[in-house]
C-alpha atoms as one frame of an Amber mdcrd trajectory, in Angstrom:
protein
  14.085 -13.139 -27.374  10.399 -13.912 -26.191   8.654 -15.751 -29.075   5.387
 -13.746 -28.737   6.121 -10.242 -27.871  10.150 -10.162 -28.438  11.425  -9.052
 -24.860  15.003 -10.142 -24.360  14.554 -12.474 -20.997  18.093 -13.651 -21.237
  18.441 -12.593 -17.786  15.098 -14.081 -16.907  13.683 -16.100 -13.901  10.533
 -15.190 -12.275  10.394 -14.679  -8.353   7.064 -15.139  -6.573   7.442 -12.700
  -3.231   4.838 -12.494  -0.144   4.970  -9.454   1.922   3.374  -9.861   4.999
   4.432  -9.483   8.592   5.677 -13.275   8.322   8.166 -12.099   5.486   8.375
 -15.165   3.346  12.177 -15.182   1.159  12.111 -15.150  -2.256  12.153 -18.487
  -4.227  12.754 -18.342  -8.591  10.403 -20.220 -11.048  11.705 -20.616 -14.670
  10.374 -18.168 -17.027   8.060 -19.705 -19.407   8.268 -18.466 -22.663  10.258
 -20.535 -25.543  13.216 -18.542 -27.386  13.056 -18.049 -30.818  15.882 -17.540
 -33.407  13.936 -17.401 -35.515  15.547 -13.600 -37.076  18.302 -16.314 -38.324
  16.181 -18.331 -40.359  15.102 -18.517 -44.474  11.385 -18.745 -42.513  11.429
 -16.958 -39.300   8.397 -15.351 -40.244   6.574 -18.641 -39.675   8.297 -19.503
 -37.128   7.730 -17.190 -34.956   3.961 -16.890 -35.842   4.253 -21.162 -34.562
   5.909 -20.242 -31.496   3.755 -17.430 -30.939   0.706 -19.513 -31.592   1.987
 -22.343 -28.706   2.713 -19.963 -26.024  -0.752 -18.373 -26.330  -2.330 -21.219
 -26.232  -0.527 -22.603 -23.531  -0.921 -19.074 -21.700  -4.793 -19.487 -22.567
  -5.213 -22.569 -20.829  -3.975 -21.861 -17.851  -6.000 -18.935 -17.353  -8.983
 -20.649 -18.029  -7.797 -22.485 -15.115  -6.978 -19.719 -12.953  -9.966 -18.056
 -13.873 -12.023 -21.680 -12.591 -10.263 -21.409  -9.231 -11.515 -18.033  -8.742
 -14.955 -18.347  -9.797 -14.873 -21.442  -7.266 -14.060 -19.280  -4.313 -16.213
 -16.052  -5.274 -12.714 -14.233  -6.209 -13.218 -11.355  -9.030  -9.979  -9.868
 -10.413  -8.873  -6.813 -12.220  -5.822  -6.589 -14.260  -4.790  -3.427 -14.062
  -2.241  -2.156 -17.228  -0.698   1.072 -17.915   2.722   2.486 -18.872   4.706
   3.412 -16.264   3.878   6.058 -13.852   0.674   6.342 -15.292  -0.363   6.302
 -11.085  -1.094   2.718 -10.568  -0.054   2.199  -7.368  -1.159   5.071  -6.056
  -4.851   4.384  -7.153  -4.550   1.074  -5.716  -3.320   2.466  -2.017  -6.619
   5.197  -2.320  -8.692   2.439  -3.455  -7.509  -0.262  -0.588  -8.115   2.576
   1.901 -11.221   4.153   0.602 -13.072   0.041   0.641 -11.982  -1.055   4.031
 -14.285  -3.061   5.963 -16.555  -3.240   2.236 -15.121  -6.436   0.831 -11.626
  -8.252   1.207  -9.136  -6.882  -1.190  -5.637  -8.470  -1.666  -3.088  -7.276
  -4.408  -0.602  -9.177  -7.054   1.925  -6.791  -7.976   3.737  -7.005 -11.331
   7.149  -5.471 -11.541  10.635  -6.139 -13.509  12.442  -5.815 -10.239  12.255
  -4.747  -6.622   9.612  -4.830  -3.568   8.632  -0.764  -3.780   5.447  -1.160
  -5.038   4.711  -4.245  -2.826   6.174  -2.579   0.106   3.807   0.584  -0.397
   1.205  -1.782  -0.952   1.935  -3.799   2.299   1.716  -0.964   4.863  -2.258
  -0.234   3.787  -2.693  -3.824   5.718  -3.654  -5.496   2.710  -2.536  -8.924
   1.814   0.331  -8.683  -1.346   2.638 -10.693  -3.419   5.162  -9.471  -5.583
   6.114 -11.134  -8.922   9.597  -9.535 -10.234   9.839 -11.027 -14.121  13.055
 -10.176 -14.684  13.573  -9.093 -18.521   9.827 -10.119 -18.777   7.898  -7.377
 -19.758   4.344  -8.689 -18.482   2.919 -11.019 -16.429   1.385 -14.061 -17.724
  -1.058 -17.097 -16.695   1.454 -18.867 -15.109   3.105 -16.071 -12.666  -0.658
 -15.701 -12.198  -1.084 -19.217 -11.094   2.076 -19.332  -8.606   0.685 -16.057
  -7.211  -2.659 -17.099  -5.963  -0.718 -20.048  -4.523   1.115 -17.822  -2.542
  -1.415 -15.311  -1.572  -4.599 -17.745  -1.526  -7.136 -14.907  -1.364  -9.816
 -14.922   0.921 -13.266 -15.570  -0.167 -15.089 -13.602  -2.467 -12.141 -11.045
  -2.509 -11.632  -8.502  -4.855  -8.309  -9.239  -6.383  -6.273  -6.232  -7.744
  -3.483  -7.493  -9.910  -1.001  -4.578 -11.128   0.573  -5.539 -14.678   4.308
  -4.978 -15.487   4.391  -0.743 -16.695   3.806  -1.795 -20.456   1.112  -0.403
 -23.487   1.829  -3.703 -25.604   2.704  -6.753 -24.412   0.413  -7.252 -21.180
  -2.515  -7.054 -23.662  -1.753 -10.239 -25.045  -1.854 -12.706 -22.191  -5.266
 -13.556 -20.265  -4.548 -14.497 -16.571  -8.045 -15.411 -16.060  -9.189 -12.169
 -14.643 -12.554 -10.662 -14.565 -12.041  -7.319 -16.186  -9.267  -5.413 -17.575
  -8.758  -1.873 -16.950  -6.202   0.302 -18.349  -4.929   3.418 -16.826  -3.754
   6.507 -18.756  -2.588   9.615 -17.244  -3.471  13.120 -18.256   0.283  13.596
 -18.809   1.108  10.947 -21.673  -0.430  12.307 -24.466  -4.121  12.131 -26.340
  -3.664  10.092 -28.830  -2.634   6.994 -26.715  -6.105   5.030 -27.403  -4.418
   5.476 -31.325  -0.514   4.268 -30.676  -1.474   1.049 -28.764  -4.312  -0.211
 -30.025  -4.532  -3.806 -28.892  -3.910  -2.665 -25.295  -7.283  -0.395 -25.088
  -9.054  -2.563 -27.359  -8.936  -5.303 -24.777  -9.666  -2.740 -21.910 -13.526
  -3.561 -20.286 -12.665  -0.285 -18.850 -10.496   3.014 -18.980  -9.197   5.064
 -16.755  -7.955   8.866 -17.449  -5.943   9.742 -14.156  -4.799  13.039 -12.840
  -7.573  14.667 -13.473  -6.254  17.008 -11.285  -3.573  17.985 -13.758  -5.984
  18.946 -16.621  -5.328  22.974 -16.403  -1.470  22.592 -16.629  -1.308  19.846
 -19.528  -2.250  19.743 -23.174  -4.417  16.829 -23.265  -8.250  17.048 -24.219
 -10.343  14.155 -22.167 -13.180  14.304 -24.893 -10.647  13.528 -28.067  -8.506
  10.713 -25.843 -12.511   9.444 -25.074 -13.071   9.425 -28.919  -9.984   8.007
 -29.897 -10.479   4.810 -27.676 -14.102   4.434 -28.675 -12.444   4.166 -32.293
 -11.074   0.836 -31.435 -13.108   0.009 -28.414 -16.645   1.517 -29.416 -18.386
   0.033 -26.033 -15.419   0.548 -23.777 -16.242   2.322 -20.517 -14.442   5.805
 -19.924 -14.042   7.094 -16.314 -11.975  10.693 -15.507 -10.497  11.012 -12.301
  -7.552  11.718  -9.963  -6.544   8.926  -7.206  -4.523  12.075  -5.227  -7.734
  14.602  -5.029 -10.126  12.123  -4.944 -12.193  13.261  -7.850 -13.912  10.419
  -9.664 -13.352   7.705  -7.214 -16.893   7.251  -6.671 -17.522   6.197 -10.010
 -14.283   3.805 -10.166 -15.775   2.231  -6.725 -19.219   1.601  -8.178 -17.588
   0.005 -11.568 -15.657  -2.373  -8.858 -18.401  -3.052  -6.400 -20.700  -4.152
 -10.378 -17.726  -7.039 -10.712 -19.005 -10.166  -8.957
């Protein structure tokens, strides 16, 4: 069991992946979380709260380093979080597409297993590295770390990094990224904002997709909007739908503010 957020990563072992035209194999990197017993123990409770405490603050420091390297070369990222099929991907191919020949983009894409996502991101053009976690159930400073080693962005690109599908435990690590924005879709429910609070507390931004959905669903943009304010009163709330189009505009202008 993962100390801090209590995913079973028995199975674990992180794999770093380029996709480009020169395919690169895969090669595995340990998994970096400690595993606590702590369940089995008279003081568990502690323990875990100790373990949890180390691999945040190991987690921390690396991000501040990541987030150094970046600064250094002009690169802004975006951690992008949702749960899954909230339409992260797609967003990301319409927003690729939409900014070519604006500003470099390149993409870090978060997954348990397989290349899908990567492989949909790789035939926009767009330079993209996959991270499979394993059992992991987000990514974390270090994955972040290996990944810019493998994709070295190009100056003062705008980095796109798509978290492991996941309302909870993503929210917890920094990778040294710019901004965070979470992703909701019309068709998960309202009261989301409520359910996971950490998650849209740490959000610099929100995003309510499938806009285009809106007269088919039960879901009222105004209460969701009200909901996240509740735990995130400044938080920024954009409405749109990456397969109509509606919206983007906005999104675009929030991404072309990051620098």
């Amino acid at each position: 069991m993962c100390g801090t957020c209590g995913c079973s990563e028995e199975s674990g072992g992180t794999r770093i992946t380029m996709l480009r035209e020169d395919d690169e194999p895969d090669h595995g990197h340990p998994h970096p979380h400690p595993h606590s017993h702590a369940g089995l123990q008279p003081d568990g409770a502690v323990e875990t709260v100790t373990i949890e405490q180390r691999v945040l603050a190991k987690n921390d420091l690396l991000a501040e380093r990541n987030r150094t390297w970046m600064t250094d070369r002009g690169v802004v990222a975006v951690n992008m979080m949702s749960s899954p099929g909230a339409g992260k991907t797609t967003l990301l191919e319409r927003t690729i597409t939409d900014l070519a020949g604006r500003r470099p983009v390149a993409v870090i894409e978060g997954d348990q297993e397989t290349r899908l996502d990567a492989d949909r991101i790789g035939r926009t053009g767009c330079a993209v590295v996959q991270v499979n976690t394993g059992a992991g159930c987000h990514l974390d400073a270090e994955m972040m770390r290996d990944a810019l080693t493998a994709l070295s962005p190009a100056q003062g690109s705008l980095l796109m990094v798509e978290n492991v599908g996941n309302l909870v435990c993503p929210a917890l690590f920094d990778l040294g990224e710019r901004a965070k924005a979470v992703i909701i879709s019309v068709t998960e429910g309202t009261d989301k904002p409520l359910k996971y609070p950490y998650m849209f507390a740490a959000a610099d931004l929100i995003l309510i997709n499938k806009a285009d959905l809106l007269p088919y669903v039960d879901f009222d943009v105004e209460q969701c909007t009200r909901h996240a304010r509740s735990v995130n009163p400044d938080v920024r709330v954009l409405t749109l739908s990456a397969t109509t189009g509606e919206g983007l505009s906005h999104w675009y202008d929030w991404l072309a503010a990051q620098r």
